[in-house]
CSV table of C-alpha atoms and ligand atoms in Angstrom, one decimal:
chain,number,residue,atom,x,y,z
Q,12,MET,CA,0.0,0.0,0.0
Q,13,SER,CA,2.7,2.4,1.0
Q,14,SER,CA,4.1,2.3,-2.6
Q,15,LEU,CA,0.9,4.0,-3.9
Q,16,LYS,CA,1.6,7.5,-5.1
Q,17,LYS,CA,-0.1,10.2,-2.9
Q,18,ILE,CA,-0.5,13.9,-3.2
Q,19,LYS,CA,-1.4,16.1,-0.3
Q,20,ILE,CA,-2.6,19.6,-1.2
Q,21,ILE,CA,-4.3,22.5,0.4
Q,22,LYS,CA,-8.0,21.9,0.0
Q,23,PRO,CA,-9.0,23.5,-3.4
Q,24,ASP,CA,-11.7,25.9,-4.3
Q,25,ASP,CA,-13.9,25.7,-7.4
Q,26,TRP,CA,-13.9,29.2,-8.9
Q,27,HIS,CA,-16.8,28.5,-11.3
Q,28,LEU,CA,-19.7,26.2,-10.4
Q,29,HIS,CA,-23.4,25.8,-11.2
Q,30,LEU,CA,-25.3,24.4,-8.3
Q,31,ARG,CA,-28.9,25.0,-9.5
Q,32,ASP,CA,-31.6,25.0,-6.9
Q,33,LYS,CA,-34.1,22.9,-4.9
Q,34,LYS,CA,-34.0,19.1,-5.6
Q,35,ILE,CA,-31.1,19.2,-8.0
Q,36,LEU,CA,-29.1,21.3,-5.6
Q,37,LYS,CA,-29.8,18.9,-2.8
Q,38,LYS,CA,-28.6,16.0,-4.7
Q,39,ILE,CA,-25.4,17.4,-6.2
Q,40,LEU,CA,-23.9,19.7,-3.6
Q,41,ARG,CA,-22.2,16.8,-1.8
Q,42,TYR,CA,-19.8,16.1,-4.7
Q,43,THR,CA,-18.4,19.6,-4.7
Q,44,GLN,CA,-18.3,19.7,-1.0
Q,45,THR,CA,-16.2,16.6,-0.9
Q,46,PHE,CA,-13.4,18.1,-2.9
Q,47,TYR,CA,-13.7,21.8,-2.5
Q,48,ARG,CA,-13.7,24.2,0.5
Q,49,ARG,CA,-15.3,27.1,-1.3
Q,50,ALA,CA,-16.9,27.6,-4.7
Q,51,ILE,CA,-18.1,30.5,-6.8
Q,52,ILE,CA,-21.8,29.9,-7.4
Q,53,MET,CA,-22.8,31.1,-10.8
Q,54,PRO,CA,-25.9,33.3,-10.7
Q,55,ASN,CA,-27.6,32.0,-13.9
Q,56,LEU,CA,-30.7,30.5,-12.2
Q,57,ASN,CA,-34.0,30.5,-14.1
Q,58,LYS,CA,-34.5,33.8,-12.4
Q,59,PRO,CA,-30.9,35.1,-12.1
Q,60,ILE,CA,-29.3,36.4,-8.9
Q,61,THR,CA,-29.4,40.1,-9.6
Q,62,ASN,CA,-29.4,41.7,-6.2
Q,63,CYS,CA,-28.3,41.2,-2.6
Q,64,LYS,CA,-31.6,39.9,-1.3
Q,65,LYS,CA,-31.7,37.1,-3.9
Q,66,ALA,CA,-28.0,36.2,-3.2
Q,67,ILE,CA,-28.5,36.0,0.5
Q,68,ALA,CA,-31.6,33.8,0.1
Q,69,TYR,CA,-29.8,31.5,-2.5
Q,70,LYS,CA,-26.7,31.2,-0.3
Q,71,ARG,CA,-29.0,30.1,2.6
Q,72,ARG,CA,-30.7,27.5,0.4
Q,73,ILE,CA,-27.3,26.2,-0.5
Q,74,ILE,CA,-26.1,26.0,3.0
Q,75,ASN,CA,-29.3,24.3,4.1
Q,76,ALA,CA,-29.0,21.7,1.3
Q,77,SER,CA,-25.8,20.5,2.7
Q,78,GLN,CA,-25.9,16.8,3.7
Q,79,LEU,CA,-22.2,16.4,4.8
Q,80,ASN,CA,-20.4,17.7,7.8
Q,81,THR,CA,-17.6,19.1,5.8
Q,82,LYS,CA,-17.2,22.9,5.9
Q,83,PHE,CA,-18.2,24.5,2.6
Q,84,GLU,CA,-18.6,28.2,1.7
Q,85,PRO,CA,-20.6,29.4,-1.3
Q,86,LEU,CA,-19.1,32.6,-2.8
Q,87,MET,CA,-21.9,34.5,-4.5
Q,88,ILE,CA,-21.9,36.5,-7.7
Q,89,CYS,CA,-24.1,39.2,-9.0
Q,90,TYR,CA,-25.6,38.7,-12.4
Q,91,LEU,CA,-25.1,42.0,-14.3
Q,92,THR,CA,-27.8,43.6,-16.3
Q,93,LYS,CA,-28.0,47.2,-17.6
Q,94,GLU,CA,-30.4,47.9,-14.7
Q,95,THR,CA,-28.0,46.7,-12.0
Q,96,SER,CA,-28.0,49.4,-9.3
Q,97,LEU,CA,-24.6,50.9,-8.4
Q,98,GLN,CA,-25.6,51.3,-4.9
Q,99,GLU,CA,-26.7,47.7,-4.6
Q,100,LEU,CA,-23.5,46.4,-6.2
Q,101,LYS,CA,-21.3,48.5,-3.9
Q,102,TYR,CA,-23.2,47.5,-0.8
Q,103,GLY,CA,-23.2,43.9,-1.8
Q,104,PHE,CA,-19.4,43.9,-2.3
Q,105,PHE,CA,-18.5,45.8,0.8
Q,106,LYS,CA,-20.8,43.6,3.0
Q,107,LYS,CA,-19.2,40.6,1.4
Q,108,ILE,CA,-22.5,39.4,0.0
Q,109,PHE,CA,-20.9,39.3,-3.5
Q,110,ILE,CA,-17.4,38.4,-4.3
Q,111,GLY,CA,-17.7,39.6,-7.9
Q,112,ALA,CA,-20.2,40.3,-10.7
Q,113,LYS,CA,-20.7,38.4,-13.9
Q,114,LEU,CA,-21.0,39.6,-17.4
Q,115,TYR,CA,-23.0,37.3,-19.7
Q,116,PRO,CA,-23.4,38.5,-23.2
Q,117,ASP,CA,-27.1,38.2,-24.1
Q,118,GLN,CA,-28.1,34.6,-25.0
Q,119,SER,CA,-24.5,33.3,-24.6
Q,120,THR,CA,-25.4,30.3,-22.4
Q,121,THR,CA,-28.1,28.7,-20.3
Q,122,ASN,CA,-30.4,31.3,-18.6
Q,123,SER,CA,-28.7,34.4,-20.1
Q,124,LYS,CA,-31.7,35.9,-21.7
Q,125,THR,CA,-31.3,39.1,-19.8
Q,126,GLY,CA,-27.6,39.5,-20.5
Q,127,ILE,CA,-25.7,42.4,-21.9
Q,128,ASN,CA,-26.0,43.3,-25.6
Q,129,LYS,CA,-23.6,46.2,-25.8
Q,130,ILE,CA,-20.8,46.4,-23.3
Q,131,SER,CA,-21.0,50.2,-23.3
Q,132,GLU,CA,-24.4,49.8,-21.7
Q,133,ILE,CA,-22.7,48.9,-18.5
Q,134,PHE,CA,-19.6,51.2,-18.6
Q,135,HIS,CA,-20.9,53.1,-15.5
Q,136,ILE,CA,-21.1,49.8,-13.7
Q,137,LEU,CA,-17.6,48.7,-14.7
Q,138,GLU,CA,-16.2,52.1,-13.7
Q,139,LEU,CA,-17.6,51.6,-10.2
Q,140,MET,CA,-16.2,48.0,-10.1
Q,141,GLN,CA,-12.8,49.2,-11.0
Q,142,LYS,CA,-12.9,51.9,-8.4
Q,143,ILE,CA,-13.9,49.5,-5.6
Q,144,ASN,CA,-11.7,46.7,-6.8
Q,145,MET,CA,-14.6,44.3,-7.4
Q,146,PRO,CA,-13.8,41.4,-9.8
Q,147,LEU,CA,-15.6,41.1,-13.1
Q,148,LEU,CA,-16.2,37.6,-14.3
Q,149,ILE,CA,-16.8,37.2,-18.0
Q,150,HIS,CA,-18.4,34.6,-20.2
Q,151,GLY,CA,-16.2,35.7,-23.1
Q,152,GLU,CA,-18.0,34.8,-26.3
Q,153,ASP,CA,-19.2,37.3,-28.9
Q,154,ASN,CA,-23.0,36.6,-29.2
Q,155,ASN,CA,-23.3,38.0,-32.7
Q,156,PHE,CA,-25.2,35.3,-34.6
Q,157,ASP,CA,-23.0,35.9,-37.7
Q,158,ILE,CA,-19.9,34.7,-35.9
Q,159,ASP,CA,-19.1,31.0,-36.2
Q,160,ILE,CA,-19.6,29.2,-32.9
Q,161,TYR,CA,-16.0,28.1,-32.9
Q,162,ASP,CA,-14.7,31.7,-33.2
Q,163,ARG,CA,-16.8,33.4,-30.6
Q,164,GLU,CA,-14.2,33.4,-27.9
Q,165,ALA,CA,-11.4,34.8,-30.1
Q,166,LYS,CA,-13.8,37.4,-31.5
Q,167,PHE,CA,-14.9,38.4,-28.1
Q,168,ILE,CA,-11.3,39.1,-27.1
Q,169,GLU,CA,-10.7,41.0,-30.3
Q,170,ASN,CA,-13.9,43.0,-30.4
Q,171,THR,CA,-14.7,43.5,-26.8
Q,172,LEU,CA,-12.1,42.6,-24.3
Q,173,VAL,CA,-9.2,44.6,-25.7
Q,174,LEU,CA,-11.3,47.8,-25.6
Q,175,LEU,CA,-12.8,47.0,-22.3
Q,176,ARG,CA,-9.3,46.6,-20.7
Q,177,LYS,CA,-8.1,49.8,-22.4
Q,178,THR,CA,-11.0,51.6,-20.9
Q,179,PHE,CA,-10.7,50.0,-17.5
Q,180,PRO,CA,-7.0,49.0,-17.1
Q,181,GLU,CA,-7.3,48.4,-13.4
Q,182,LEU,CA,-10.5,46.4,-13.5
Q,183,LYS,CA,-9.9,42.9,-12.2
Q,184,ILE,CA,-11.2,40.5,-14.9
Q,185,ILE,CA,-11.5,36.7,-14.9
Q,186,LEU,CA,-12.1,35.3,-18.4
Q,187,GLU,CA,-14.2,32.3,-17.5
Q,188,HIS,CA,-13.8,28.8,-18.9
Q,189,ILE,CA,-11.2,29.7,-21.5
Q,190,THR,CA,-11.1,27.3,-24.5
Q,191,THR,CA,-8.8,28.7,-27.2
Q,192,LYS,CA,-5.1,29.4,-27.8
Q,193,GLU,CA,-6.1,33.0,-28.4
Q,194,ALA,CA,-7.4,33.3,-24.8
Q,195,VAL,CA,-4.3,31.5,-23.4
Q,196,TYR,CA,-1.9,33.8,-25.3
Q,197,TYR,CA,-3.9,36.9,-24.5
Q,198,ILE,CA,-3.6,36.2,-20.7
Q,199,GLU,CA,0.0,35.1,-20.9
Q,200,GLU,CA,1.1,38.0,-23.0
Q,201,ASN,CA,-0.5,40.6,-20.8
Q,202,ASN,CA,0.7,38.9,-17.7
Q,203,SER,CA,-1.3,41.4,-15.7
Q,204,PRO,CA,-2.3,41.3,-12.1
Q,205,TYR,CA,-5.7,42.4,-13.3
Q,206,LEU,CA,-6.3,39.5,-15.7
Q,207,ALA,CA,-6.8,35.8,-15.1
Q,208,GLY,CA,-8.6,32.8,-16.6
Q,209,THR,CA,-10.3,29.7,-15.3
Q,210,ILE,CA,-10.0,26.4,-17.1
Q,211,THR,CA,-12.4,23.4,-17.0
Q,212,PRO,CA,-11.5,19.7,-16.8
Q,213,HIS,CA,-13.5,18.9,-19.9
Q,214,HIS,CA,-11.7,21.5,-22.1
Q,215,LEU,CA,-8.4,20.1,-20.9
Q,216,MET,CA,-9.3,16.5,-21.5
Q,217,LEU,CA,-11.3,16.7,-24.7
Q,218,ASN,CA,-11.5,18.4,-28.1
Q,219,ARG,CA,-14.3,18.7,-30.6
Q,220,ASN,CA,-13.7,15.3,-32.1
Q,221,ASN,CA,-14.8,13.8,-28.9
Q,222,MET,CA,-18.3,15.1,-29.4
Q,223,PHE,CA,-18.7,12.8,-32.5
Q,224,ILE,CA,-16.9,9.6,-31.7
Q,225,GLY,CA,-19.2,6.7,-32.6
Q,226,GLY,CA,-22.1,9.0,-33.1
Q,227,ILE,CA,-23.2,12.3,-31.6
Q,228,GLN,CA,-22.5,12.6,-27.9
Q,229,PRO,CA,-24.9,15.1,-26.4
Q,230,ASN,CA,-23.4,14.7,-22.9
Q,231,LEU,CA,-20.3,16.5,-24.2
Q,232,TYR,CA,-22.2,19.5,-25.5
Q,233,CYS,CA,-21.3,22.6,-23.5
Q,234,LEU,CA,-20.7,26.2,-24.0
Q,235,PRO,CA,-18.2,27.5,-24.9
Q,236,ILE,CA,-18.2,24.5,-27.2
Q,237,LEU,CA,-15.2,22.1,-27.3
Q,238,LYS,CA,-12.6,23.3,-29.7
Q,239,ARG,CA,-9.9,21.8,-32.0
Q,240,ASN,CA,-7.1,19.9,-30.5
Q,241,ILE,CA,-4.6,22.8,-31.0
Q,242,HIS,CA,-6.7,24.7,-28.6
Q,243,GLN,CA,-6.9,21.9,-26.1
Q,244,ASN,CA,-3.1,21.6,-26.3
Q,245,ALA,CA,-2.7,25.3,-25.6
Q,246,LEU,CA,-4.8,24.9,-22.5
Q,247,ARG,CA,-2.8,21.9,-21.4
Q,248,GLN,CA,0.4,23.9,-22.0
Q,249,ALA,CA,-0.9,26.8,-20.1
Q,250,ILE,CA,-1.4,24.9,-16.8
Q,251,SER,CA,1.9,23.2,-17.2
Q,252,ASN,CA,3.9,26.4,-17.2
Q,253,GLY,CA,3.1,27.3,-13.7
Q,254,SER,CA,1.6,30.6,-14.6
Q,255,THR,CA,-0.4,32.0,-11.6
Q,256,ARG,CA,-2.9,33.7,-14.0
Q,257,PHE,CA,-4.8,30.4,-14.5
Q,258,PHE,CA,-6.8,28.6,-12.0
Q,259,LEU,CA,-9.4,25.9,-11.4
Q,260,GLY,CA,-13.0,26.5,-12.5
Q,261,SER,CA,-14.9,23.3,-13.2
Q,262,ASP,CA,-18.0,24.9,-14.8
Q,263,SER,CA,-19.9,21.8,-13.6
Q,264,ALA,CA,-23.3,22.5,-15.0
Q,265,PRO,CA,-25.9,19.7,-14.4
Q,266,HIS,CA,-29.0,19.2,-16.5
Q,267,LEU,CA,-31.6,16.4,-16.1
Q,268,TYR,CA,-31.1,13.7,-18.6
Q,269,GLU,CA,-34.5,14.4,-20.2
Q,270,ASN,CA,-33.5,18.0,-20.8
Q,271,LYS,CA,-30.0,17.1,-22.2
Q,272,ILE,CA,-31.0,14.2,-24.4
Q,273,ASN,CA,-33.8,15.9,-26.3
Q,274,LEU,CA,-34.6,17.3,-29.7
Q,275,ILE,CA,-33.1,20.6,-28.4
Q,276,GLY,CA,-30.6,19.5,-25.7
Q,277,CYS,CA,-29.2,21.8,-23.0
Q,278,ALA,CA,-25.6,22.8,-22.9
Q,279,GLY,CA,-23.6,21.9,-19.8
Q,280,ILE,CA,-21.4,19.1,-18.4
Q,281,PHE,CA,-21.9,17.9,-14.9
Q,282,ASN,CA,-18.3,17.1,-13.7
Q,283,ALA,CA,-18.5,17.7,-10.0
Q,284,PRO,CA,-18.1,14.0,-9.0
Q,285,SER,CA,-14.7,13.8,-10.7
Q,286,SER,CA,-13.5,17.3,-11.6
Q,287,LEU,CA,-10.5,17.3,-9.2
Q,288,LEU,CA,-9.5,13.8,-10.2
Q,289,CYS,CA,-9.7,14.8,-13.9
Q,290,TYR,CA,-7.4,17.8,-13.2
Q,291,VAL,CA,-4.8,15.7,-11.4
Q,292,THR,CA,-4.9,13.2,-14.3
Q,293,VAL,CA,-4.1,16.0,-16.8
Q,294,PHE,CA,-1.4,17.5,-14.6
Q,295,GLU,CA,0.2,14.1,-14.3
Q,296,GLU,CA,0.0,13.5,-18.0
Q,297,MET,CA,1.7,16.9,-18.6
Q,298,LYS,CA,4.4,16.1,-16.0
Q,299,ALA,CA,3.4,19.2,-14.2
Q,300,LEU,CA,2.2,17.9,-10.9
Q,301,LYS,CA,4.4,20.4,-9.1
Q,302,TYR,CA,2.0,23.2,-10.3
Q,303,PHE,CA,-1.1,21.2,-9.4
Q,304,GLU,CA,-1.6,22.8,-5.9
Q,305,SER,CA,-1.2,26.4,-7.0
Q,306,PHE,CA,-3.7,25.9,-9.8
Q,307,CYS,CA,-6.2,24.3,-7.5
Q,308,SER,CA,-5.7,26.1,-4.2
Q,309,LYS,CA,-3.5,29.2,-4.4
Q,310,ASN,CA,-3.8,31.2,-7.7
Q,311,GLY,CA,-7.6,31.7,-7.2
Q,312,PRO,CA,-7.6,33.1,-3.7
Q,313,ASN,CA,-4.5,35.2,-4.5
Q,314,PHE,CA,-6.2,36.7,-7.5
Q,315,TYR,CA,-9.5,37.3,-5.6
Q,316,ASN,CA,-7.4,38.6,-2.6
Q,317,ILE,CA,-8.9,36.2,0.0
Q,318,PRO,CA,-7.1,33.8,2.3
Q,319,ILE,CA,-5.8,30.5,1.2
Q,320,ASN,CA,-7.6,27.6,2.8
Q,321,LYS,CA,-6.1,25.9,5.9
Q,322,GLU,CA,-7.6,22.4,5.3
Q,323,SER,CA,-5.9,19.9,3.1
Q,324,ILE,CA,-6.8,16.8,1.1
Q,325,THR,CA,-4.9,13.8,-0.1
Q,326,LEU,CA,-5.3,12.2,-3.5
Q,327,ILE,CA,-4.0,8.8,-4.1
Q,328,LYS,CA,-3.1,7.0,-7.3
Q,329,LYS,CA,-5.7,4.2,-7.2
Q,330,PRO,CA,-8.4,3.4,-9.8
Q,331,TYR,CA,-11.7,5.2,-9.3
Q,332,LYS,CA,-14.9,4.4,-11.0
Q,333,ILE,CA,-17.0,7.5,-11.7
Q,334,LEU,CA,-20.6,7.0,-10.7
Q,335,GLU,CA,-23.0,6.3,-13.6
Q,336,LYS,CA,-25.8,8.5,-12.6
Q,337,VAL,CA,-27.2,10.7,-9.9
Q,338,SER,CA,-30.9,10.1,-9.2
Q,339,VAL,CA,-33.1,13.1,-8.7
Q,340,GLY,CA,-36.5,11.8,-7.7
Q,341,LYS,CA,-37.7,9.7,-10.7
Q,342,GLU,CA,-35.3,11.6,-13.0
Q,343,PHE,CA,-31.5,11.5,-13.1
Q,344,ILE,CA,-28.3,13.3,-14.2
Q,345,ILE,CA,-25.4,11.7,-16.1
Q,346,PRO,CA,-22.1,12.8,-14.8
Q,347,PHE,CA,-19.1,13.6,-17.0
Q,348,LEU,CA,-17.2,10.3,-17.8
Q,349,SER,CA,-20.1,8.3,-16.4
Q,350,GLY,CA,-18.9,4.8,-15.4
Q,351,GLU,CA,-15.4,5.3,-16.6
Q,352,ILE,CA,-12.3,4.6,-14.6
Q,353,LEU,CA,-9.7,7.3,-13.6
Q,354,ASN,CA,-6.3,6.6,-12.1
Q,355,TRP,CA,-6.8,8.9,-9.1
Q,356,SER,CA,-9.0,8.7,-6.0
Q,357,ILE,CA,-9.6,10.8,-2.9
Q,358,LEU,CA,-8.2,9.3,0.3
N,427,OTD,N1,-21.9,26.5,-20.0
N,427,OTD,N2,-23.9,25.4,-19.5
N,427,OTD,C1,-24.1,26.2,-18.5
N,427,OTD,C2,-23.3,27.2,-18.2
N,427,OTD,C3,-21.9,27.1,-18.8
N,427,OTD,O1,-21.2,29.1,-19.9
N,427,OTD,C4,-21.3,28.5,-18.9
N,427,OTD,O2,-20.8,28.9,-17.8
N,427,OTD,C5,-25.4,26.0,-17.7
N,427,OTD,O3,-26.0,25.1,-18.0
N,427,OTD,O4,-25.6,26.8,-16.8
N,427,OTD,C6,-22.8,25.5,-20.3
N,427,OTD,O5,-22.7,24.8,-21.3
N,428,ZN,ZN1,-20.1,30.8,-19.3
N,429,ZN,ZN1,-20.5,28.2,-16.1
């Protein structure tokens, strides 16, 4: 037994997570709680979290849904609209109700119907956020229908992000779930204390071919969509270089089977039961395990300027079978890599 490889790291945080609500929340929270000490809870509920009152109530529902004794802290985010009140945002940030605010381009992903159409509509909000040092989280895809779905991230950087950063050079920005070499290079080249990116396990492990192996694989449909392998390789390279500008954001986004496997299927991959084990697998493949802990547990809190966790966890190199499904009443959710075996387990 003692010859088994082990890694002990500071307990990680998930800087990008969808927990949903009610019966789904109750069923899935435990998976995140097992691996992570804190998580940023994305605000794109059916009725998005757009003010302090909604955030406080949602946070309470999450805490009440906990079935484990492990400590877990939800970090809440304000969903920006052009109506977002400056006073509310400022109050929410100073009172630590919100750790940041999220920019969704209109229609860019699940429940983003009331997102932003023109970034200049919210310049007054961004000006305030820059002033009070409040982080801006961005779903970075250009939502213009004429743009090819595979180019939306690169076009967002070119058409929106460059100008945005010129206008607000000291606004802290997290480009969420980056998927392209353009995003990797943009973050690396700028190497700015005001710019970081989160990376998901599925974009590290897969490329767009995987969506079509043996037939169409609706479980692998997510937004931003999986890209070519050159982009996947750029992401894998990025985490292997030890840059502190990249950190863990699983983007675990559960949907009931019946909503995912449908004529019009929802986007989103539920990876919470295995996300950390997927990351360690990739770091090992890249011979970059020495940077694993900073990616999981240090770069995020340092960027957000909050303390690093005190708890630790140990991962062990031992086969682990990912559960096949999570029941939710009579319905169920299929996790990422359902039923497959990974080489790493949690001790
Ligand atoms: N992408 N699905 C969802 C969110 C993410 O863009 C995202 O953050 C979701 O279902 O909430 C998805 O494919
Ligand atoms: Zn997104
Ligand atoms: Zn997300």
